[in-house]
Amino acid sequence: MRNIKSIIAVLVISVLVSCVFITTASSQSINVLGVSATASNTENAEALPKANDMDDYENAIAAMINSIRVDNGLNAIAADGSLNAVAEIRSQDLINRNYFSHYTPEGTNVFNVMRDNGVSYRYAGENLAQSAPASIGTPEAFINAWVNSPTHLSNMLRAQYTKIGVSMVEIDSRRVVTTVFTN
């Protein structure tokens, strides 16, 4: 009888813990968005200054993307200071103005930011990710979300890309990551 009570107690505790986990997990979210374009952009606007080096978090994102590319028979892509600056502009704007879209409230996008800042490309793309709370937005979580999305995965695996920029910005309980790709 004592064993049966112990088993029932363990089952009740397991169910309660599962309910707490499910409730907690449902209030947390990771969202992703991806877009790419093929265009000839050779305007000679004033070039962006080189952004600071990527931090450990941003380097981890770039390294994981390169690992996925190499595992799929593609070239690794190089971090680029100008693309880091574009990614930073995008991440900061998403945080500052509290939206999550490839389009700003005015209707512009990453391709406008690149053109306005003298970044030339023939092929370009952007992957966005956000998490709430910020702490669940690990590099691995964002990479897994992108890999599990056909649009994002194809963006990361575009053979024409040779450069990447990455920026992570967080405020309060929200983290936003922008990756920008060009050739």
Short mmCIF file of N, CA and C in Angstrom, two decimals:
data_model
loop_
_atom_site.label_atom_id
_atom_site.label_comp_id
_atom_site.label_asym_id
_atom_site.label_seq_id
_atom_site.Cartn_x
_atom_site.Cartn_y
_atom_site.Cartn_z
N MET A 1 0.83 -1.19 0.00
CA MET A 1 0.00 0.00 0.00
C MET A 1 0.87 1.26 0.00
N ARG A 2 1.96 1.20 0.76
CA ARG A 2 2.86 2.35 0.84
C ARG A 2 3.48 2.62 -0.54
N ASN A 3 3.84 1.56 -1.28
CA ASN A 3 4.41 1.72 -2.62
C ASN A 3 3.41 2.35 -3.58
N ILE A 4 2.16 1.96 -3.48
CA ILE A 4 1.12 2.53 -4.35
C ILE A 4 0.96 4.01 -4.07
N LYS A 5 0.96 4.40 -2.79
CA LYS A 5 0.84 5.82 -2.44
C LYS A 5 2.05 6.60 -2.97
N SER A 6 3.22 6.01 -2.89
CA SER A 6 4.43 6.66 -3.40
C SER A 6 4.34 6.84 -4.91
N ILE A 7 3.89 5.82 -5.60
CA ILE A 7 3.76 5.90 -7.05
C ILE A 7 2.74 6.97 -7.43
N ILE A 8 1.61 7.01 -6.72
CA ILE A 8 0.58 8.02 -7.00
C ILE A 8 1.14 9.41 -6.73
N ALA A 9 1.87 9.58 -5.66
CA ALA A 9 2.46 10.88 -5.34
C ALA A 9 3.42 11.32 -6.44
N VAL A 10 4.24 10.41 -6.92
CA VAL A 10 5.20 10.74 -7.98
C VAL A 10 4.44 11.12 -9.26
N LEU A 11 3.39 10.39 -9.59
CA LEU A 11 2.59 10.70 -10.77
C LEU A 11 1.94 12.08 -10.67
N VAL A 12 1.37 12.39 -9.52
CA VAL A 12 0.73 13.69 -9.31
C VAL A 12 1.75 14.80 -9.45
N ILE A 13 2.91 14.63 -8.84
CA ILE A 13 3.97 15.65 -8.94
C ILE A 13 4.42 15.79 -10.38
N SER A 14 4.57 14.69 -11.11
CA SER A 14 4.98 14.74 -12.51
C SER A 14 3.97 15.51 -13.36
N VAL A 15 2.69 15.25 -13.14
CA VAL A 15 1.66 15.96 -13.88
C VAL A 15 1.70 17.45 -13.57
N LEU A 16 1.86 17.80 -12.31
CA LEU A 16 1.91 19.22 -11.92
C LEU A 16 3.12 19.90 -12.55
N VAL A 17 4.28 19.25 -12.52
CA VAL A 17 5.48 19.82 -13.12
C VAL A 17 5.28 19.98 -14.62
N SER A 18 4.68 19.01 -15.28
CA SER A 18 4.41 19.11 -16.72
C SER A 18 3.49 20.28 -17.02
N CYS A 19 2.47 20.47 -16.23
CA CYS A 19 1.55 21.59 -16.44
C CYS A 19 2.26 22.92 -16.28
N VAL A 20 3.11 23.03 -15.29
CA VAL A 20 3.87 24.27 -15.08
C VAL A 20 4.78 24.51 -16.27
N PHE A 21 5.46 23.46 -16.76
CA PHE A 21 6.36 23.60 -17.90
C PHE A 21 5.58 24.03 -19.14
N ILE A 22 4.44 23.41 -19.41
CA ILE A 22 3.64 23.76 -20.58
C ILE A 22 3.16 25.19 -20.49
N THR A 23 2.70 25.62 -19.33
CA THR A 23 2.24 26.99 -19.14
C THR A 23 3.39 27.96 -19.34
N THR A 24 4.55 27.66 -18.79
CA THR A 24 5.71 28.54 -18.93
C THR A 24 6.15 28.59 -20.39
N ALA A 25 6.20 27.44 -21.04
CA ALA A 25 6.66 27.41 -22.42
C ALA A 25 5.72 28.18 -23.33
N SER A 26 4.42 28.14 -23.07
CA SER A 26 3.49 28.83 -23.95
C SER A 26 3.57 30.34 -23.81
N SER A 27 4.10 30.85 -22.71
CA SER A 27 4.23 32.29 -22.55
C SER A 27 5.56 32.80 -23.09
N GLN A 28 6.40 31.89 -23.58
CA GLN A 28 7.67 32.25 -24.17
C GLN A 28 7.58 32.01 -25.66
N SER A 29 8.27 32.82 -26.45
CA SER A 29 8.20 32.58 -27.88
C SER A 29 9.46 33.02 -28.59
N ILE A 30 9.73 32.30 -29.67
CA ILE A 30 10.76 32.67 -30.62
C ILE A 30 10.07 32.83 -31.95
N ASN A 31 10.27 33.97 -32.59
CA ASN A 31 9.68 34.25 -33.89
C ASN A 31 10.81 34.51 -34.88
N VAL A 32 10.61 34.10 -36.14
CA VAL A 32 11.62 34.33 -37.16
C VAL A 32 10.97 34.84 -38.44
N LEU A 33 11.73 35.62 -39.21
CA LEU A 33 11.31 36.13 -40.51
C LEU A 33 12.51 36.09 -41.45
N GLY A 34 12.31 35.80 -42.74
CA GLY A 34 13.40 35.78 -43.70
C GLY A 34 12.99 36.37 -45.04
N VAL A 35 13.92 37.02 -45.72
CA VAL A 35 13.67 37.61 -47.03
C VAL A 35 14.98 37.63 -47.80
N SER A 36 14.91 37.47 -49.12
CA SER A 36 16.10 37.58 -49.95
C SER A 36 15.73 38.27 -51.25
N ALA A 37 16.75 38.77 -51.94
CA ALA A 37 16.51 39.48 -53.20
C ALA A 37 17.70 39.30 -54.11
N THR A 38 17.43 39.37 -55.38
CA THR A 38 18.48 39.43 -56.39
C THR A 38 18.29 40.76 -57.09
N ALA A 39 19.29 41.59 -57.02
CA ALA A 39 19.20 42.90 -57.63
C ALA A 39 20.59 43.41 -57.90
N SER A 40 20.66 44.34 -58.78
CA SER A 40 21.94 44.98 -59.03
C SER A 40 21.93 46.30 -58.27
N ASN A 41 22.76 46.40 -57.26
CA ASN A 41 22.82 47.61 -56.46
C ASN A 41 24.26 48.10 -56.47
N THR A 42 24.52 49.07 -57.29
CA THR A 42 25.88 49.58 -57.40
C THR A 42 25.94 51.08 -57.18
N GLU A 43 24.92 51.63 -56.54
CA GLU A 43 24.94 53.07 -56.26
C GLU A 43 26.11 53.40 -55.35
N ASN A 44 26.66 54.58 -55.49
CA ASN A 44 27.83 54.97 -54.73
C ASN A 44 27.48 55.95 -53.63
N ALA A 45 26.58 55.57 -52.76
CA ALA A 45 26.28 56.41 -51.60
C ALA A 45 27.47 56.37 -50.64
N GLU A 46 27.47 57.25 -49.68
CA GLU A 46 28.55 57.25 -48.70
C GLU A 46 28.54 55.94 -47.93
N ALA A 47 29.67 55.28 -47.90
CA ALA A 47 29.76 53.96 -47.27
C ALA A 47 29.66 54.06 -45.75
N LEU A 48 29.12 53.02 -45.17
CA LEU A 48 29.04 52.94 -43.71
C LEU A 48 30.43 52.82 -43.12
N PRO A 49 30.65 53.38 -41.96
CA PRO A 49 31.91 53.11 -41.28
C PRO A 49 31.91 51.65 -40.84
N LYS A 50 33.08 51.09 -40.70
CA LYS A 50 33.17 49.71 -40.25
C LYS A 50 32.61 49.60 -38.84
N ALA A 51 31.73 48.61 -38.64
CA ALA A 51 31.15 48.38 -37.32
C ALA A 51 32.19 47.72 -36.43
N ASN A 52 31.96 47.80 -35.14
CA ASN A 52 32.82 47.10 -34.21
C ASN A 52 32.78 45.61 -34.51
N ASP A 53 33.79 44.91 -34.05
CA ASP A 53 33.79 43.46 -34.21
C ASP A 53 32.55 42.88 -33.56
N MET A 54 32.17 41.72 -34.06
CA MET A 54 31.02 41.04 -33.47
C MET A 54 31.41 40.53 -32.09
N ASP A 55 30.42 40.50 -31.19
CA ASP A 55 30.68 39.95 -29.87
C ASP A 55 30.56 38.42 -29.92
N ASP A 56 30.75 37.77 -28.78
CA ASP A 56 30.74 36.30 -28.74
C ASP A 56 29.41 35.73 -29.24
N TYR A 57 28.30 36.34 -28.85
CA TYR A 57 26.98 35.89 -29.26
C TYR A 57 26.85 35.95 -30.78
N GLU A 58 27.19 37.10 -31.35
CA GLU A 58 27.09 37.30 -32.79
C GLU A 58 28.05 36.38 -33.55
N ASN A 59 29.26 36.22 -33.03
CA ASN A 59 30.21 35.28 -33.63
C ASN A 59 29.67 33.86 -33.62
N ALA A 60 28.98 33.48 -32.55
CA ALA A 60 28.40 32.14 -32.47
C ALA A 60 27.35 31.94 -33.57
N ILE A 61 26.51 32.95 -33.78
CA ILE A 61 25.50 32.87 -34.85
C ILE A 61 26.19 32.68 -36.20
N ALA A 62 27.19 33.52 -36.50
CA ALA A 62 27.89 33.44 -37.78
C ALA A 62 28.59 32.09 -37.94
N ALA A 63 29.22 31.60 -36.88
CA ALA A 63 29.92 30.32 -36.93
C ALA A 63 28.95 29.16 -37.19
N MET A 64 27.78 29.20 -36.56
CA MET A 64 26.79 28.14 -36.77
C MET A 64 26.25 28.18 -38.20
N ILE A 65 26.02 29.37 -38.72
CA ILE A 65 25.55 29.48 -40.10
C ILE A 65 26.62 28.93 -41.04
N ASN A 66 27.88 29.27 -40.80
CA ASN A 66 28.95 28.74 -41.64
C ASN A 66 29.05 27.23 -41.53
N SER A 67 28.86 26.68 -40.36
CA SER A 67 28.88 25.24 -40.18
C SER A 67 27.78 24.57 -41.01
N ILE A 68 26.60 25.15 -41.00
CA ILE A 68 25.48 24.62 -41.78
C ILE A 68 25.80 24.71 -43.28
N ARG A 69 26.38 25.82 -43.69
CA ARG A 69 26.74 26.00 -45.10
C ARG A 69 27.77 24.95 -45.52
N VAL A 70 28.82 24.80 -44.74
CA VAL A 70 29.88 23.84 -45.07
C VAL A 70 29.33 22.41 -45.07
N ASP A 71 28.48 22.09 -44.10
CA ASP A 71 27.85 20.76 -44.06
C ASP A 71 27.00 20.48 -45.30
N ASN A 72 26.57 21.54 -45.97
CA ASN A 72 25.75 21.41 -47.17
C ASN A 72 26.56 21.66 -48.44
N GLY A 73 27.88 21.59 -48.33
CA GLY A 73 28.76 21.69 -49.49
C GLY A 73 28.97 23.09 -50.01
N LEU A 74 28.67 24.09 -49.21
CA LEU A 74 28.84 25.49 -49.63
C LEU A 74 30.06 26.11 -48.96
N ASN A 75 30.47 27.25 -49.49
CA ASN A 75 31.58 27.99 -48.90
C ASN A 75 31.15 28.66 -47.60
N ALA A 76 32.10 28.79 -46.68
CA ALA A 76 31.87 29.61 -45.49
C ALA A 76 31.86 31.07 -45.96
N ILE A 77 31.13 31.92 -45.24
CA ILE A 77 31.05 33.32 -45.62
C ILE A 77 31.73 34.17 -44.56
N ALA A 78 32.30 35.28 -45.00
CA ALA A 78 33.12 36.12 -44.12
C ALA A 78 32.29 37.22 -43.47
N ALA A 79 32.60 37.48 -42.21
CA ALA A 79 31.98 38.61 -41.51
C ALA A 79 32.44 39.89 -42.19
N ASP A 80 31.51 40.83 -42.32
CA ASP A 80 31.80 42.09 -42.99
C ASP A 80 31.33 43.24 -42.11
N GLY A 81 32.23 44.17 -41.84
CA GLY A 81 31.92 45.29 -40.95
C GLY A 81 30.76 46.14 -41.42
N SER A 82 30.67 46.39 -42.73
CA SER A 82 29.55 47.19 -43.23
C SER A 82 28.23 46.46 -43.05
N LEU A 83 28.23 45.15 -43.25
CA LEU A 83 27.00 44.38 -43.04
C LEU A 83 26.66 44.28 -41.56
N ASN A 84 27.67 44.23 -40.70
CA ASN A 84 27.41 44.27 -39.25
C ASN A 84 26.69 45.58 -38.91
N ALA A 85 27.13 46.67 -39.53
CA ALA A 85 26.51 47.97 -39.27
C ALA A 85 25.06 47.99 -39.77
N VAL A 86 24.80 47.42 -40.94
CA VAL A 86 23.43 47.34 -41.46
C VAL A 86 22.57 46.50 -40.52
N ALA A 87 23.11 45.34 -40.09
CA ALA A 87 22.37 44.48 -39.16
C ALA A 87 22.08 45.21 -37.86
N GLU A 88 23.04 45.99 -37.38
CA GLU A 88 22.85 46.76 -36.15
C GLU A 88 21.74 47.81 -36.32
N ILE A 89 21.73 48.49 -37.46
CA ILE A 89 20.68 49.48 -37.73
C ILE A 89 19.31 48.80 -37.69
N ARG A 90 19.21 47.64 -38.34
CA ARG A 90 17.93 46.92 -38.38
C ARG A 90 17.52 46.43 -36.99
N SER A 91 18.42 45.78 -36.27
CA SER A 91 18.08 45.26 -34.93
C SER A 91 17.67 46.39 -34.00
N GLN A 92 18.43 47.47 -34.01
CA GLN A 92 18.15 48.59 -33.12
C GLN A 92 16.81 49.23 -33.44
N ASP A 93 16.49 49.34 -34.73
CA ASP A 93 15.21 49.93 -35.12
C ASP A 93 14.05 49.04 -34.68
N LEU A 94 14.19 47.74 -34.85
CA LEU A 94 13.14 46.80 -34.41
C LEU A 94 12.89 46.92 -32.91
N ILE A 95 13.97 47.06 -32.16
CA ILE A 95 13.84 47.21 -30.69
C ILE A 95 13.28 48.59 -30.35
N ASN A 96 13.89 49.63 -30.89
CA ASN A 96 13.51 50.99 -30.51
C ASN A 96 12.05 51.31 -30.83
N ARG A 97 11.58 50.81 -31.97
CA ARG A 97 10.22 51.15 -32.39
C ARG A 97 9.23 50.00 -32.19
N ASN A 98 9.70 48.95 -31.53
CA ASN A 98 8.85 47.85 -31.08
C ASN A 98 7.98 47.24 -32.19
N TYR A 99 8.63 46.82 -33.26
CA TYR A 99 7.93 46.07 -34.30
C TYR A 99 8.79 44.88 -34.69
N PHE A 100 8.23 43.96 -35.45
CA PHE A 100 8.97 42.80 -35.93
C PHE A 100 8.51 42.48 -37.34
N SER A 101 9.25 42.98 -38.31
CA SER A 101 8.89 42.82 -39.72
C SER A 101 10.11 43.16 -40.56
N HIS A 102 10.11 42.65 -41.78
CA HIS A 102 11.16 43.04 -42.71
C HIS A 102 10.93 44.46 -43.21
N TYR A 103 9.75 44.98 -42.98
CA TYR A 103 9.42 46.34 -43.41
C TYR A 103 9.24 47.24 -42.22
N THR A 104 9.85 48.42 -42.28
CA THR A 104 9.67 49.42 -41.24
C THR A 104 8.24 49.94 -41.31
N PRO A 105 7.79 50.66 -40.30
CA PRO A 105 6.45 51.26 -40.38
C PRO A 105 6.27 52.15 -41.61
N GLU A 106 7.37 52.68 -42.15
CA GLU A 106 7.30 53.53 -43.35
C GLU A 106 7.35 52.72 -44.64
N GLY A 107 7.58 51.42 -44.54
CA GLY A 107 7.61 50.56 -45.72
C GLY A 107 8.98 50.30 -46.31
N THR A 108 10.04 50.77 -45.67
CA THR A 108 11.38 50.48 -46.17
C THR A 108 11.86 49.15 -45.59
N ASN A 109 12.97 48.64 -46.15
CA ASN A 109 13.49 47.37 -45.67
C ASN A 109 15.02 47.37 -45.68
N VAL A 110 15.60 46.22 -45.43
CA VAL A 110 17.05 46.10 -45.35
C VAL A 110 17.73 46.50 -46.65
N PHE A 111 17.08 46.26 -47.77
CA PHE A 111 17.68 46.62 -49.06
C PHE A 111 17.78 48.13 -49.21
N ASN A 112 16.79 48.86 -48.67
CA ASN A 112 16.87 50.32 -48.63
C ASN A 112 18.03 50.78 -47.74
N VAL A 113 18.18 50.13 -46.59
CA VAL A 113 19.27 50.49 -45.66
C VAL A 113 20.62 50.27 -46.32
N MET A 114 20.76 49.13 -47.02
CA MET A 114 22.03 48.87 -47.70
C MET A 114 22.29 49.91 -48.79
N ARG A 115 21.30 50.16 -49.60
CA ARG A 115 21.46 51.14 -50.69
C ARG A 115 21.79 52.52 -50.12
N ASP A 116 21.06 52.94 -49.10
CA ASP A 116 21.27 54.27 -48.52
C ASP A 116 22.64 54.42 -47.88
N ASN A 117 23.28 53.30 -47.57
CA ASN A 117 24.58 53.35 -46.90
C ASN A 117 25.72 52.81 -47.76
N GLY A 118 25.49 52.76 -49.07
CA GLY A 118 26.57 52.43 -49.99
C GLY A 118 27.00 50.99 -50.02
N VAL A 119 26.17 50.07 -49.57
CA VAL A 119 26.50 48.65 -49.61
C VAL A 119 26.01 48.10 -50.94
N SER A 120 26.94 47.68 -51.78
CA SER A 120 26.61 47.13 -53.08
C SER A 120 26.42 45.62 -52.99
N TYR A 121 25.53 45.09 -53.81
CA TYR A 121 25.29 43.66 -53.83
C TYR A 121 24.58 43.29 -55.12
N ARG A 122 24.70 42.06 -55.47
CA ARG A 122 23.87 41.49 -56.53
C ARG A 122 22.83 40.57 -55.90
N TYR A 123 23.24 39.86 -54.85
CA TYR A 123 22.36 38.97 -54.10
C TYR A 123 22.41 39.41 -52.64
N ALA A 124 21.27 39.47 -52.00
CA ALA A 124 21.23 39.89 -50.60
C ALA A 124 20.04 39.25 -49.91
N GLY A 125 20.15 39.10 -48.61
CA GLY A 125 19.05 38.55 -47.83
C GLY A 125 19.16 38.96 -46.38
N GLU A 126 18.08 38.77 -45.68
CA GLU A 126 18.02 39.09 -44.25
C GLU A 126 17.21 38.02 -43.54
N ASN A 127 17.72 37.54 -42.42
CA ASN A 127 16.95 36.70 -41.51
C ASN A 127 16.82 37.45 -40.20
N LEU A 128 15.61 37.46 -39.66
CA LEU A 128 15.33 38.10 -38.37
C LEU A 128 14.86 37.04 -37.39
N ALA A 129 15.16 37.28 -36.12
CA ALA A 129 14.63 36.43 -35.05
C ALA A 129 14.42 37.30 -33.83
N GLN A 130 13.43 36.94 -33.04
CA GLN A 130 13.22 37.63 -31.77
C GLN A 130 12.75 36.62 -30.75
N SER A 131 13.05 36.92 -29.50
CA SER A 131 12.60 36.05 -28.41
C SER A 131 12.08 36.89 -27.27
N ALA A 132 11.12 36.31 -26.57
CA ALA A 132 10.59 36.90 -25.36
C ALA A 132 10.23 35.75 -24.43
N PRO A 133 10.88 35.65 -23.30
CA PRO A 133 11.91 36.55 -22.77
C PRO A 133 13.22 36.42 -23.54
N ALA A 134 14.05 37.41 -23.39
CA ALA A 134 15.32 37.45 -24.11
C ALA A 134 16.16 36.21 -23.84
N SER A 135 16.12 35.70 -22.63
CA SER A 135 17.00 34.60 -22.23
C SER A 135 16.78 33.32 -23.02
N ILE A 136 15.62 33.12 -23.63
CA ILE A 136 15.41 31.89 -24.40
C ILE A 136 15.98 32.02 -25.82
N GLY A 137 16.39 33.21 -26.20
CA GLY A 137 16.94 33.45 -27.53
C GLY A 137 18.42 33.17 -27.60
N THR A 138 18.80 31.95 -27.34
CA THR A 138 20.20 31.56 -27.46
C THR A 138 20.56 31.46 -28.94
N PRO A 139 21.84 31.53 -29.26
CA PRO A 139 22.21 31.33 -30.67
C PRO A 139 21.67 30.00 -31.21
N GLU A 140 21.75 28.95 -30.42
CA GLU A 140 21.26 27.64 -30.85
C GLU A 140 19.76 27.66 -31.11
N ALA A 141 19.00 28.34 -30.26
CA ALA A 141 17.54 28.40 -30.43
C ALA A 141 17.17 29.12 -31.72
N PHE A 142 17.84 30.24 -31.99
CA PHE A 142 17.55 30.98 -33.22
C PHE A 142 17.97 30.19 -34.45
N ILE A 143 19.15 29.59 -34.41
CA ILE A 143 19.61 28.78 -35.55
C ILE A 143 18.64 27.63 -35.80
N ASN A 144 18.21 26.95 -34.73
CA ASN A 144 17.25 25.85 -34.89
C ASN A 144 15.95 26.33 -35.51
N ALA A 145 15.47 27.50 -35.09
CA ALA A 145 14.24 28.04 -35.67
C ALA A 145 14.43 28.34 -37.16
N TRP A 146 15.57 28.92 -37.52
CA TRP A 146 15.83 29.22 -38.93
C TRP A 146 15.98 27.93 -39.75
N VAL A 147 16.69 26.94 -39.20
CA VAL A 147 16.89 25.68 -39.92
C VAL A 147 15.56 24.98 -40.15
N ASN A 148 14.64 25.10 -39.21
CA ASN A 148 13.33 24.45 -39.32
C ASN A 148 12.33 25.23 -40.16
N SER A 149 12.76 26.33 -40.74
CA SER A 149 11.93 27.12 -41.64
C SER A 149 12.54 27.05 -43.04
N PRO A 150 11.84 26.50 -44.01
CA PRO A 150 12.40 26.38 -45.36
C PRO A 150 12.88 27.71 -45.94
N THR A 151 12.16 28.79 -45.70
CA THR A 151 12.57 30.09 -46.23
C THR A 151 13.89 30.55 -45.63
N HIS A 152 14.02 30.42 -44.31
CA HIS A 152 15.25 30.86 -43.65
C HIS A 152 16.43 29.97 -44.01
N LEU A 153 16.18 28.68 -44.06
CA LEU A 153 17.25 27.75 -44.40
C LEU A 153 17.75 28.02 -45.81
N SER A 154 16.83 28.22 -46.76
CA SER A 154 17.28 28.50 -48.13
C SER A 154 18.03 29.83 -48.20
N ASN A 155 17.66 30.78 -47.36
CA ASN A 155 18.38 32.05 -47.32
C ASN A 155 19.81 31.82 -46.82
N MET A 156 19.96 31.03 -45.77
CA MET A 156 21.30 30.76 -45.24
C MET A 156 22.14 29.94 -46.21
N LEU A 157 21.48 29.13 -47.05
CA LEU A 157 22.19 28.24 -47.96
C LEU A 157 22.29 28.77 -49.39
N ARG A 158 22.04 30.03 -49.58
CA ARG A 158 22.17 30.59 -50.93
C ARG A 158 23.64 30.60 -51.32
N ALA A 159 23.95 29.89 -52.38
CA ALA A 159 25.35 29.69 -52.79
C ALA A 159 26.06 30.99 -53.15
N GLN A 160 25.32 31.99 -53.62
CA GLN A 160 25.94 33.24 -54.06
C GLN A 160 26.47 34.09 -52.91
N TYR A 161 26.04 33.85 -51.70
CA TYR A 161 26.48 34.69 -50.59
C TYR A 161 27.95 34.44 -50.26
N THR A 162 28.65 35.54 -49.99
CA THR A 162 30.05 35.46 -49.57
C THR A 162 30.32 36.25 -48.29
N LYS A 163 29.35 37.07 -47.86
CA LYS A 163 29.54 37.93 -46.69
C LYS A 163 28.33 37.85 -45.77
N ILE A 164 28.58 38.10 -44.48
CA ILE A 164 27.50 38.10 -43.49
C ILE A 164 27.74 39.23 -42.49
N GLY A 165 26.65 39.79 -42.02
CA GLY A 165 26.67 40.72 -40.89
C GLY A 165 25.67 40.23 -39.87
N VAL A 166 26.01 40.34 -38.60
CA VAL A 166 25.13 39.86 -37.53
C VAL A 166 25.05 40.92 -36.44
N SER A 167 23.85 41.12 -35.91
CA SER A 167 23.67 42.02 -34.77
C SER A 167 22.61 41.46 -33.83
N MET A 168 22.91 41.47 -32.55
CA MET A 168 21.94 41.11 -31.51
C MET A 168 21.76 42.31 -30.62
N VAL A 169 20.49 42.69 -30.41
CA VAL A 169 20.16 43.78 -29.50
C VAL A 169 19.06 43.29 -28.59
N GLU A 170 19.17 43.62 -27.32
CA GLU A 170 18.09 43.26 -26.41
C GLU A 170 17.78 44.40 -25.47
N ILE A 171 16.53 44.44 -25.07
CA ILE A 171 16.07 45.41 -24.10
C ILE A 171 14.98 44.74 -23.28
N ASP A 172 15.01 44.98 -22.00
CA ASP A 172 14.03 44.39 -21.10
C ASP A 172 13.94 42.89 -21.34
N SER A 173 12.80 42.41 -21.79
CA SER A 173 12.62 40.98 -21.96
C SER A 173 12.56 40.56 -23.42
N ARG A 174 13.13 41.37 -24.32
CA ARG A 174 13.07 41.06 -25.76
C ARG A 174 14.46 41.09 -26.36
N ARG A 175 14.77 40.08 -27.15
CA ARG A 175 16.04 40.00 -27.88
C ARG A 175 15.72 39.90 -29.36
N VAL A 176 16.45 40.68 -30.18
CA VAL A 176 16.29 40.66 -31.63
C VAL A 176 17.65 40.38 -32.25
N VAL A 177 17.66 39.47 -33.22
CA VAL A 177 18.87 39.17 -33.97
C VAL A 177 18.58 39.38 -35.45
N THR A 178 19.49 40.09 -36.10
CA THR A 178 19.42 40.30 -37.54
C THR A 178 20.67 39.72 -38.17
N THR A 179 20.48 38.92 -39.22
CA THR A 179 21.60 38.49 -40.06
C THR A 179 21.36 39.04 -41.45
N VAL A 180 22.42 39.61 -42.04
CA VAL A 180 22.35 40.18 -43.38
C VAL A 180 23.38 39.46 -44.23
N PHE A 181 22.97 39.04 -45.41
CA PHE A 181 23.84 38.29 -46.33
C PHE A 181 23.98 39.06 -47.64
N THR A 182 25.18 39.06 -48.23
CA THR A 182 25.37 39.58 -49.58
C THR A 182 26.47 38.78 -50.26
N ASN A 183 26.68 39.10 -51.54
CA ASN A 183 27.78 38.52 -52.28
C ASN A 183 28.90 39.54 -52.38
#
